Amino acid sequence: MLLTLLIALASPQEADRPPLTSGRPIPPEQACYDVLHYDLDVRVDSEKESIAGTVGIRLKLLAAAKVLLFDLDDELDVEKVRAEGGLGLAFQHKHGEVRVEFERELRAGTTTTVYVEYGGQPREAPRPPWDGGFVWSQTRSGAPWIATANQMQGADLWWPCKDQPDDEADSVDIHVTVAKPLVCASNGKLASVDEGKTTRTFHWHVSTPINTYGIALNIAPYETITRDYTSVAGDTFPVTYWVLPENLEKGKVLFEDILRQMRAFEELFGPYPFRGDKYGVAETPHLGMEHQSIIAYGNEYKMDRWGEDRGYDELHLHEFAHEWWANLVTCANWNDFWIHESFASYAQALYAERVGGQKAYFTEMREQKFFANQAAIAPREKRSTAEMYFGDRPGSPGGDIYSKGAWVLHTLRWLMGDETFFPALRRMAYPDPALEKTLDGSACRFATTEEIRAIAEELGGMDLGWFFEVYLRQPKLPELVAKEKGGTLLLEWTSPTGAPFPMPVEVELGGEFVRVPCPDGKGRLELGKHGDFRIDPRARVLRKEHDAH
């Protein structure tokens, strides 16, 4: 999700409702099972702003259990819960939980399907995409324009599921019934469209693992712009933009930008991960979101940000980067959320460099130079989305998981050097090069900060514990002290952890850029006849003087 506005504002929760956040401490009644498949069948009524449907949850018991818990917002009503064969099950729905009880204990290893019939008026998003739910809007022609956006609060805002980041279904079927002539664009590949007298039902099949918050509905009288694209892996797959009819010509311009961004990111990170389904973009009545294979786009075709022309759509660029850094590589828990947002934010600078050279790259990094530094961006303890996003909460890094994290990667690039950093970046996306050829979802994985560190260490041939500890595990920045003595420049790092900080420093001397090693945190450079020098002139390193708002 793009940090266009600082997301330090949380909408207040009603006192009698549970916090609307994703990734709470997992109760034993959820830890006991693994979700294999979701089958969503939902009817969307734009006039009543309501939904009704059934979700089949195919799961495998990891431990014996008689009671299972699913998540579903209290705004919606559960009508019935049944097991395979139609047997009704006892249930309670309160405090955002659907507690289902079987007649007898299910043994570990058992595979079964639980069907939850539900409906009602789902929570309307107060401030999408940051404060989420359903978005009920209209096009300029007055036609319904509907979208879902629920990363922060979780998919359980509109369908019953297991709202935990580390349990992705292996595949999903999505059936959505809407009034004619509306179109529903969703995740995966379109399997069929069943035409009724006044309605049509779209069946989308997701063939790969997918995070629950990434499952999305986009409904409008869309037209499509589509083209077959040949990946760097040699596969051909469709790229499609679902565009409002009134924006068709603007959509054609954006579409060419989408294809250019596709080629750039494939060359940087490896093949687009979901080639077995599609790459899709849907025009939405909210700003944007990284829903897997159906990116939400609502940037109104602005090829700029904050008034400065970029020549490319940065909103789409950021959300598109999440296809690798969120959807292919997913944080095992929200405390490692920086893997999603920092990599996507840094991807903006890498793309700027590709189209505009080093000047554009350093300009982008300067524009991302705003940090609160009030909390670690990768705390070791598990956290919820709210605890990671909202900067007004104690212990929350807030927007730092975007901008500070991007600077961490920028600094890592300087430390490792381009010839090592870029191969490492690709291995962080695809640890095994053989995975780049796969289409079955086997390349999708849960990642942790320690895994990212291990890949960097292996390819860089260096210990990086000191680097990750300072920049990710605690908030304070290192400080560089420089002194000139007898024609020698003396450099010394002070680390907030107290450990040596062997970060090399760039010095501009006589019009040349010199890399000064700092083993054990200290370095020296003979100035010779040059009286003028500049330390870190291109801002290569994240350090205390960059601690700015």
Coordinates of C-alpha atoms in Angstrom, one line a residue:
M1 CA 0.0 0.0 0.0
L2 CA 1.4 3.4 -1.0
L3 CA 2.3 5.9 1.7
T4 CA 1.0 8.9 0.0
L5 CA -0.4 10.3 3.2
L6 CA 1.3 9.5 6.5
I7 CA -0.8 6.7 8.0
A8 CA -0.4 7.7 11.5
L9 CA -4.1 8.3 12.0
A10 CA -6.3 5.4 13.1
S11 CA -10.1 5.7 13.2
P12 CA -11.3 5.2 16.7
Q13 CA -12.8 1.9 17.6
E14 CA -16.2 1.6 19.3
A15 CA -15.8 0.7 22.9
D16 CA -17.9 -2.5 22.6
R17 CA -16.2 -3.9 19.5
P18 CA -13.0 -5.8 19.2
P19 CA -10.1 -3.9 17.5
L20 CA -10.3 -4.1 13.7
T21 CA -6.9 -5.3 12.9
S22 CA -5.3 -8.2 11.2
G23 CA -2.9 -10.7 12.7
R24 CA -4.0 -10.9 16.3
P25 CA -2.3 -13.5 18.6
I26 CA -3.5 -16.8 17.2
P27 CA -5.9 -18.7 19.5
P28 CA -5.5 -22.5 19.8
E29 CA -8.8 -23.0 17.9
Q30 CA -7.2 -21.5 14.9
A31 CA -3.6 -22.7 15.3
C32 CA -5.0 -26.3 15.1
Y33 CA -5.8 -26.2 11.4
D34 CA -4.3 -25.2 8.0
V35 CA -6.5 -23.7 5.3
L36 CA -6.2 -25.6 2.0
H37 CA -8.8 -23.8 -0.1
Y38 CA -11.5 -21.2 0.0
D39 CA -14.6 -21.2 -2.2
L40 CA -16.3 -17.8 -2.0
D41 CA -19.8 -17.5 -3.5
V42 CA -21.2 -14.0 -2.9
R43 CA -24.0 -11.9 -4.3
V44 CA -23.4 -8.1 -4.2
D45 CA -26.4 -5.8 -4.2
S46 CA -25.4 -2.3 -5.0
E47 CA -28.8 -0.8 -4.3
K48 CA -29.0 -2.2 -0.8
E49 CA -25.3 -2.0 -0.3
S50 CA -25.4 -5.5 1.0
I51 CA -23.8 -8.9 0.4
A52 CA -25.0 -12.5 0.9
G53 CA -23.2 -15.7 0.3
T54 CA -21.5 -18.9 1.4
V55 CA -17.8 -19.6 2.0
G56 CA -16.5 -23.1 1.9
I57 CA -13.3 -23.5 3.9
R58 CA -11.3 -26.6 3.1
L59 CA -8.9 -27.3 5.9
K60 CA -6.6 -29.9 7.5
L61 CA -6.4 -30.5 11.2
L62 CA -2.9 -30.1 12.5
A63 CA -4.0 -31.1 16.0
A64 CA -7.1 -32.8 17.3
A65 CA -9.9 -30.4 17.9
K66 CA -13.6 -30.2 18.5
V67 CA -13.9 -26.4 18.2
L68 CA -12.7 -24.3 15.3
L69 CA -12.5 -20.5 15.1
F70 CA -13.0 -18.3 12.0
D71 CA -12.9 -14.5 11.8
L72 CA -15.9 -12.4 10.6
D73 CA -16.8 -8.8 11.4
D74 CA -19.8 -8.3 13.7
E75 CA -21.4 -6.1 11.1
L76 CA -22.4 -9.3 9.2
D77 CA -24.7 -12.0 10.3
V78 CA -24.0 -15.7 10.1
E79 CA -27.1 -17.6 9.0
K80 CA -25.9 -21.2 9.2
V81 CA -22.7 -23.3 9.5
R82 CA -22.6 -26.8 8.1
A83 CA -20.1 -29.5 7.6
E84 CA -19.5 -31.8 4.6
G85 CA -22.7 -33.7 3.7
G86 CA -24.9 -30.8 4.9
L87 CA -24.8 -31.6 8.6
G88 CA -25.5 -28.4 10.6
L89 CA -23.0 -27.3 13.2
A90 CA -23.5 -25.4 16.4
F91 CA -21.9 -21.9 16.3
Q92 CA -21.6 -18.6 18.0
H93 CA -20.7 -15.3 16.3
K94 CA -19.6 -12.5 18.5
H95 CA -16.5 -10.3 19.1
G96 CA -15.5 -10.8 15.5
E97 CA -15.2 -14.6 15.8
V98 CA -17.3 -17.5 14.5
R99 CA -16.9 -20.3 17.0
V100 CA -17.9 -23.6 15.4
E101 CA -18.4 -26.8 17.5
F102 CA -18.4 -30.3 16.0
E103 CA -20.4 -33.2 17.6
R104 CA -17.1 -35.1 18.2
E105 CA -13.5 -34.3 18.2
L106 CA -11.7 -34.3 14.8
R107 CA -8.5 -36.2 14.7
A108 CA -5.2 -34.6 13.6
G109 CA -4.7 -35.2 9.9
T110 CA -8.4 -35.0 9.1
T111 CA -9.3 -33.0 6.1
T112 CA -12.8 -31.5 6.0
T113 CA -14.8 -28.5 4.6
V114 CA -16.8 -26.1 6.7
Y115 CA -19.5 -24.0 5.0
V116 CA -20.5 -20.6 6.5
E117 CA -23.6 -18.9 5.1
Y118 CA -23.7 -15.2 5.9
G119 CA -24.8 -11.8 4.8
G120 CA -25.7 -8.3 5.6
Q121 CA -24.3 -4.8 5.1
P122 CA -20.5 -5.0 5.4
R123 CA -18.5 -2.2 7.0
E124 CA -18.2 0.7 4.7
A125 CA -14.6 1.9 4.4
P126 CA -14.3 5.3 6.2
R127 CA -11.0 6.1 4.6
P128 CA -10.0 3.6 2.0
P129 CA -7.6 2.0 1.5
W130 CA -6.0 2.7 4.9
D131 CA -9.2 2.4 7.0
G132 CA -11.0 -0.3 5.0
G133 CA -14.1 -2.2 4.1
F134 CA -16.5 -2.0 1.2
V135 CA -16.4 1.1 -1.1
W136 CA -19.8 2.0 -2.6
S137 CA -19.4 4.7 -5.2
Q138 CA -20.7 5.8 -8.6
T139 CA -19.1 6.5 -11.9
R140 CA -19.7 9.9 -13.6
S141 CA -22.5 8.3 -15.5
G142 CA -24.2 7.2 -12.3
A143 CA -23.4 3.5 -12.6
P144 CA -22.4 1.5 -9.5
W145 CA -18.7 1.4 -8.8
I146 CA -17.7 -0.9 -6.0
A147 CA -14.4 -2.1 -4.5
T148 CA -13.1 -3.9 -1.4
A149 CA -9.9 -2.7 0.4
N150 CA -9.2 -4.3 3.7
Q151 CA -5.4 -4.8 4.2
M152 CA -5.3 -3.0 7.6
Q153 CA -8.4 -4.6 9.2
G154 CA -8.4 -7.9 7.4
A155 CA -10.4 -9.9 4.9
D156 CA -12.9 -10.8 7.7
L157 CA -14.5 -7.4 7.2
W158 CA -16.5 -9.0 4.4
W159 CA -16.0 -12.8 4.4
P160 CA -15.4 -15.5 7.0
C161 CA -11.8 -16.7 7.0
K162 CA -8.7 -17.4 9.1
D163 CA -7.3 -13.9 9.3
Q164 CA -3.6 -14.8 10.0
P165 CA -0.8 -13.7 7.6
D166 CA 1.0 -17.1 7.8
D167 CA -1.9 -19.2 6.6
E168 CA -2.5 -18.8 2.9
A169 CA -4.9 -21.1 1.0
D170 CA -3.2 -23.0 -1.7
S171 CA -5.9 -21.9 -4.2
V172 CA -9.2 -20.0 -4.2
D173 CA -12.4 -20.0 -6.2
I174 CA -14.3 -16.7 -6.2
H175 CA -18.0 -16.6 -7.5
V176 CA -19.5 -13.1 -7.6
T177 CA -23.0 -12.4 -8.7
V178 CA -23.8 -8.8 -9.8
A179 CA -26.6 -7.0 -11.7
K180 CA -26.2 -6.6 -15.4
P181 CA -24.4 -4.8 -17.1
L182 CA -21.8 -4.7 -14.3
V183 CA -18.5 -6.6 -14.5
C184 CA -16.6 -8.1 -11.6
A185 CA -12.8 -8.2 -11.9
S186 CA -11.1 -10.3 -9.3
N187 CA -8.0 -12.4 -8.6
G188 CA -6.7 -15.2 -10.7
K189 CA -8.0 -16.4 -14.0
L190 CA -11.6 -16.0 -15.3
A191 CA -13.0 -19.5 -15.5
S192 CA -16.6 -18.6 -16.6
V193 CA -19.4 -16.0 -16.8
D194 CA -22.9 -17.4 -16.2
E195 CA -25.5 -15.1 -17.7
G196 CA -28.9 -14.9 -15.9
K197 CA -31.9 -12.8 -16.8
T198 CA -30.9 -9.8 -14.8
T199 CA -27.6 -10.9 -13.3
R200 CA -24.3 -12.4 -14.3
T201 CA -22.0 -14.5 -12.1
F202 CA -18.3 -14.3 -12.6
H203 CA -16.1 -17.3 -11.6
W204 CA -12.5 -16.5 -10.9
H205 CA -10.0 -19.2 -10.0
V206 CA -6.7 -18.4 -8.2
S207 CA -4.3 -21.3 -8.9
T208 CA -1.6 -20.2 -6.5
P209 CA -1.3 -19.4 -2.7
I210 CA -2.8 -16.0 -1.8
N211 CA -3.0 -13.9 1.3
T212 CA -6.6 -13.3 2.5
Y213 CA -6.4 -9.5 2.4
G214 CA -5.3 -9.7 -1.2
I215 CA -8.7 -11.2 -2.3
A216 CA -10.6 -8.4 -3.8
L217 CA -13.8 -7.5 -5.7
N218 CA -13.8 -4.7 -8.3
I219 CA -17.3 -4.0 -9.8
A220 CA -18.2 -1.5 -12.4
P221 CA -19.4 -1.3 -16.1
Y222 CA -15.8 -1.9 -17.0
E223 CA -14.3 -2.1 -20.5
T224 CA -11.0 -3.9 -20.9
I225 CA -7.7 -3.2 -22.5
T226 CA -5.7 -6.4 -22.9
R227 CA -2.5 -7.8 -24.5
D228 CA -0.5 -11.0 -24.4
Y229 CA 2.9 -10.4 -22.8
T230 CA 6.0 -12.6 -23.0
S231 CA 7.8 -12.8 -19.8
V232 CA 11.6 -12.9 -19.3
A233 CA 10.9 -16.6 -18.4
G234 CA 9.5 -17.2 -21.9
D235 CA 5.9 -17.7 -20.8
T236 CA 3.1 -15.7 -22.4
F237 CA 0.3 -14.5 -20.2
P238 CA -2.5 -11.8 -20.5
V239 CA -2.1 -8.3 -19.1
T240 CA -5.5 -6.7 -18.7
Y241 CA -6.7 -3.3 -17.5
W242 CA -10.3 -3.0 -16.4
V243 CA -11.1 0.7 -17.1
L244 CA -14.2 2.9 -16.7
P245 CA -15.6 3.6 -20.2
E246 CA -15.2 7.3 -19.8
N247 CA -11.5 6.9 -19.2
L248 CA -10.7 4.5 -22.0
E249 CA -8.3 6.8 -23.9
K250 CA -6.4 7.7 -20.7
G251 CA -6.4 4.0 -19.9
K252 CA -4.6 3.2 -23.1
V253 CA -1.8 5.5 -22.1
L254 CA -1.5 4.0 -18.7
F255 CA -1.5 0.5 -20.2
E256 CA 1.7 1.2 -22.1
D257 CA 3.3 2.4 -18.9
I258 CA 2.1 -0.8 -17.2
L259 CA 3.9 -2.9 -19.8
R260 CA 7.1 -0.9 -19.4
Q261 CA 7.0 -1.3 -15.6
M262 CA 6.4 -5.1 -16.1
R263 CA 9.6 -5.4 -18.1
A264 CA 11.7 -3.4 -15.6
F265 CA 10.6 -5.3 -12.5
E266 CA 11.0 -8.7 -14.2
E267 CA 14.6 -7.8 -15.1
L268 CA 15.2 -6.6 -11.5
F269 CA 13.4 -9.2 -9.4
G270 CA 12.8 -12.1 -11.7
P271 CA 9.7 -13.2 -13.7
Y272 CA 6.2 -11.9 -12.8
P273 CA 5.1 -14.5 -10.2
F274 CA 1.5 -15.2 -11.2
R275 CA 2.0 -15.9 -14.9
G276 CA -0.2 -19.0 -14.6
D277 CA -3.2 -16.7 -14.0
K278 CA -2.8 -13.1 -15.3
Y279 CA -1.6 -9.6 -14.5
G280 CA -4.6 -7.4 -14.0
V281 CA -5.3 -3.8 -12.9
A282 CA -8.7 -2.5 -12.0
E283 CA -9.7 1.2 -11.9
T284 CA -11.1 1.8 -8.4
P285 CA -12.8 4.6 -6.4
H286 CA -10.0 4.5 -3.8
L287 CA -6.3 5.3 -4.3
G288 CA -4.8 1.8 -4.6
M289 CA -3.9 -1.6 -3.2
E290 CA -1.7 -4.6 -4.1
H291 CA -4.4 -7.2 -4.5
Q292 CA -2.7 -10.3 -6.0
S293 CA -3.0 -10.3 -9.9
I294 CA -5.7 -7.5 -9.8
I295 CA -4.0 -4.3 -8.6
A296 CA -6.4 -1.6 -7.5
Y297 CA -5.6 1.7 -9.3
G298 CA -7.3 5.0 -8.4
N299 CA -4.5 7.5 -9.1
E300 CA -6.6 9.4 -11.8
Y301 CA -3.8 9.0 -14.4
K302 CA -1.4 11.3 -12.7
M303 CA 2.1 10.7 -14.1
D304 CA 3.5 12.7 -11.2
R305 CA 3.7 12.9 -7.4
W306 CA 3.4 16.0 -5.3
G307 CA 3.5 18.1 -8.5
E308 CA 6.8 16.9 -10.0
D309 CA 6.4 15.2 -13.3
R310 CA 7.8 11.6 -13.3
G311 CA 6.8 10.5 -16.7
Y312 CA 5.4 7.3 -15.2
D313 CA 2.6 6.4 -12.8
E314 CA 4.2 6.0 -9.4
L315 CA 1.1 4.8 -7.7
H316 CA 0.8 1.8 -10.0
L317 CA 4.6 1.3 -9.8
H318 CA 4.5 0.9 -6.0
E319 CA 1.4 -1.4 -5.9
F320 CA 2.8 -3.4 -8.8
A321 CA 6.1 -4.0 -6.9
H322 CA 4.0 -5.8 -4.2
E323 CA 3.4 -8.6 -6.6
W324 CA 6.9 -9.7 -5.7
W325 CA 7.2 -8.0 -2.2
A326 CA 3.9 -9.1 -0.5
N327 CA 2.3 -11.6 -2.8
L328 CA 5.2 -13.7 -3.9
V329 CA 7.3 -13.0 -0.8
T330 CA 5.0 -12.6 2.2
C331 CA 6.0 -11.7 5.7
A332 CA 5.4 -14.6 8.1
N333 CA 4.0 -12.2 10.6
W334 CA 3.3 -8.5 10.5
N335 CA 6.4 -7.6 12.5
D336 CA 8.3 -8.3 9.3
F337 CA 5.9 -6.0 7.3
W338 CA 8.9 -3.9 6.2
I339 CA 9.6 -6.7 3.7
H340 CA 6.4 -5.7 1.9
E341 CA 6.6 -1.9 2.1
S342 CA 10.3 -1.1 2.2
F343 CA 11.1 -3.2 -0.9
A344 CA 8.1 -1.7 -2.8
S345 CA 9.2 1.8 -1.8
Y346 CA 12.8 1.1 -2.8
A347 CA 11.5 -0.3 -6.1
Q348 CA 10.3 3.2 -6.9
A349 CA 13.9 4.5 -6.7
L350 CA 15.2 1.6 -8.8
Y351 CA 12.7 2.3 -11.5
A352 CA 13.5 6.0 -11.4
E353 CA 17.1 5.1 -11.9
R354 CA 16.2 3.0 -14.8
V355 CA 14.3 5.7 -16.7
G356 CA 16.2 8.8 -15.4
G357 CA 19.7 7.7 -14.4
Q358 CA 21.5 8.3 -11.1
K359 CA 20.1 11.8 -10.7
A360 CA 16.5 10.5 -10.7
Y361 CA 17.5 7.7 -8.3
F362 CA 19.1 10.1 -5.7
T363 CA 16.1 12.5 -6.2
E364 CA 13.7 9.7 -5.3
M365 CA 15.7 8.7 -2.2
R366 CA 15.9 12.3 -1.0
E367 CA 12.1 12.5 -1.3
Q368 CA 11.8 9.4 0.9
K369 CA 13.9 11.0 3.6
F370 CA 11.4 11.3 6.4
F371 CA 11.6 9.1 9.5
A372 CA 10.1 9.1 13.0
N373 CA 12.6 6.6 14.4
Q374 CA 10.4 5.9 17.4
A375 CA 10.3 2.1 17.0
A376 CA 12.1 -0.7 15.3
I377 CA 10.8 -1.4 11.8
A378 CA 11.4 -5.1 12.3
P379 CA 10.7 -5.9 15.9
R380 CA 11.4 -9.5 16.9
E381 CA 8.0 -9.9 18.6
K382 CA 4.9 -10.7 16.6
R383 CA 2.7 -7.7 15.9
S384 CA -0.7 -6.9 14.3
T385 CA -1.2 -4.6 11.3
A386 CA -2.3 -1.7 13.6
E387 CA 0.8 -2.1 15.8
M388 CA 3.0 -1.8 12.7
Y389 CA 1.2 0.9 10.8
F390 CA -0.2 3.5 13.1
G391 CA 2.6 5.8 14.2
D392 CA 0.6 7.3 17.1
R393 CA 0.7 4.0 18.9
P394 CA 3.5 3.3 21.3
G395 CA 6.0 0.8 19.8
S396 CA 4.7 1.4 16.3
P397 CA 7.1 2.3 13.5
G398 CA 4.3 3.7 11.4
G399 CA 5.5 5.1 8.1
D400 CA 9.1 4.1 8.8
I401 CA 8.4 0.7 7.3
Y402 CA 8.2 2.5 4.0
S403 CA 10.8 5.3 3.9
K404 CA 13.3 4.2 6.5
G405 CA 13.2 0.7 5.2
A406 CA 13.9 1.9 1.6
W407 CA 16.9 3.8 3.0
V408 CA 18.1 0.6 4.7
L409 CA 18.1 -1.2 1.3
H410 CA 19.7 1.9 -0.3
T411 CA 22.5 1.7 2.3
L412 CA 22.8 -2.1 1.9
R413 CA 23.4 -1.5 -1.8
W414 CA 26.2 0.8 -1.0
L415 CA 27.7 -1.6 1.4
M416 CA 27.5 -4.7 -0.8
G417 CA 28.2 -3.0 -4.2
D418 CA 26.0 -3.3 -7.3
E419 CA 27.6 -6.4 -8.6
T420 CA 26.6 -8.2 -5.4
F421 CA 23.5 -6.4 -4.3
F422 CA 21.4 -6.9 -7.4
P423 CA 21.9 -10.7 -7.7
A424 CA 21.1 -10.8 -3.9
L425 CA 17.9 -8.8 -4.5
R426 CA 16.8 -11.3 -7.1
R427 CA 17.5 -14.2 -4.8
M428 CA 15.5 -12.5 -2.0
A429 CA 12.5 -12.8 -4.4
Y430 CA 13.5 -16.3 -5.8
P431 CA 16.0 -18.0 -3.5
D432 CA 16.4 -20.9 -5.9
P433 CA 16.7 -19.8 -9.6
A434 CA 14.8 -22.9 -10.6
L435 CA 11.7 -21.4 -8.9
E436 CA 11.7 -18.6 -11.6
K437 CA 10.4 -21.2 -14.1
T438 CA 7.5 -22.4 -12.0
L439 CA 3.8 -21.5 -12.6
D440 CA 2.2 -23.7 -9.8
G441 CA 2.7 -21.3 -6.9
S442 CA 5.6 -23.3 -5.4
A443 CA 7.7 -20.1 -5.6
C444 CA 5.4 -18.4 -3.1
R445 CA 6.8 -18.3 0.4
F446 CA 6.7 -16.8 3.8
A447 CA 9.8 -14.8 4.6
T448 CA 11.4 -13.3 7.7
T449 CA 14.0 -10.6 8.3
E450 CA 16.5 -13.3 9.2
E451 CA 16.0 -15.0 5.9
I452 CA 16.6 -11.7 4.0
R453 CA 19.8 -11.3 6.1
A454 CA 21.0 -14.8 5.3
I455 CA 20.6 -14.3 1.6
A456 CA 22.5 -11.0 1.7
E457 CA 25.3 -12.6 3.8
E458 CA 25.6 -15.6 1.5
L459 CA 25.9 -13.6 -1.7
G460 CA 27.9 -10.7 -0.1
G461 CA 30.3 -13.0 1.7
M462 CA 30.1 -10.9 4.9
D463 CA 28.5 -11.0 8.3
L464 CA 25.7 -8.5 8.4
G465 CA 24.4 -9.0 11.9
W466 CA 25.6 -5.6 12.9
F467 CA 23.9 -4.0 10.0
F468 CA 20.5 -5.6 10.5
E469 CA 20.6 -5.1 14.3
V470 CA 21.2 -1.3 14.0
Y471 CA 18.8 -0.5 11.2
L472 CA 16.0 -2.9 11.7
R473 CA 15.9 -4.2 15.3
Q474 CA 16.0 -0.9 17.1
P475 CA 15.1 2.7 16.1
K476 CA 18.2 4.9 16.7
L477 CA 20.5 5.8 13.8
P478 CA 24.3 5.5 13.8
E479 CA 26.4 8.7 13.9
L480 CA 29.5 9.5 11.9
V481 CA 32.1 11.8 13.5
A482 CA 34.7 13.3 11.1
K483 CA 37.9 15.1 12.0
E484 CA 40.8 16.5 9.9
K485 CA 44.2 16.2 11.5
G486 CA 47.5 16.9 9.9
G487 CA 46.2 16.4 6.4
T488 CA 44.4 13.2 7.3
L489 CA 40.6 12.8 7.5
L490 CA 39.6 10.6 10.4
L491 CA 36.2 8.9 10.4
E492 CA 34.6 7.2 13.3
W493 CA 31.2 5.6 13.7
T494 CA 29.2 5.5 16.9
S495 CA 26.6 2.8 16.9
P496 CA 23.4 2.9 19.1
T497 CA 24.0 -0.7 20.0
G498 CA 27.6 -0.1 21.2
A499 CA 29.0 -2.6 18.7
P500 CA 31.5 -1.8 16.0
F501 CA 29.8 -0.4 12.9
P502 CA 32.1 -1.1 9.9
M503 CA 30.3 0.9 7.3
P504 CA 32.4 2.3 4.5
V505 CA 32.0 6.0 3.7
E506 CA 32.1 7.8 0.4
V507 CA 34.3 11.0 0.3
E508 CA 34.5 13.4 -2.6
L509 CA 38.1 14.5 -2.9
G510 CA 39.5 16.5 -5.8
G511 CA 36.4 15.8 -7.9
E512 CA 36.8 12.0 -7.4
F513 CA 34.5 9.8 -5.3
V514 CA 36.6 7.7 -2.9
R515 CA 35.3 4.7 -0.9
V516 CA 36.9 4.8 2.5
P517 CA 36.7 1.4 4.4
C518 CA 35.9 1.6 8.1
P519 CA 36.9 -1.7 9.7
D520 CA 35.9 -1.8 13.3
G521 CA 34.0 1.4 12.7
K522 CA 37.0 3.6 12.0
G523 CA 38.6 4.9 8.8
R524 CA 41.1 7.3 7.5
L525 CA 41.9 9.1 4.2
E526 CA 45.0 11.0 3.3
L527 CA 43.9 14.3 1.8
G528 CA 47.2 15.1 0.2
K529 CA 47.1 18.5 -1.7
H530 CA 43.3 18.6 -1.6
G531 CA 41.9 21.0 0.9
D532 CA 38.3 20.6 0.0
F533 CA 36.4 17.4 0.6
R534 CA 32.8 16.3 1.1
I535 CA 31.7 13.4 3.3
D536 CA 28.9 11.2 1.9
P537 CA 28.2 13.7 -0.8
R538 CA 25.5 11.6 -2.5
A539 CA 23.9 10.4 0.8
R540 CA 24.8 6.8 0.4
V541 CA 24.4 5.9 4.1
L542 CA 21.4 6.1 6.5
R543 CA 22.8 8.0 9.5
K544 CA 21.8 10.4 12.2
E545 CA 22.0 13.6 10.1
H546 CA 19.2 12.0 7.9
D547 CA 16.9 11.7 10.9
A548 CA 14.5 14.3 9.6
H549 CA 10.7 14.8 9.2

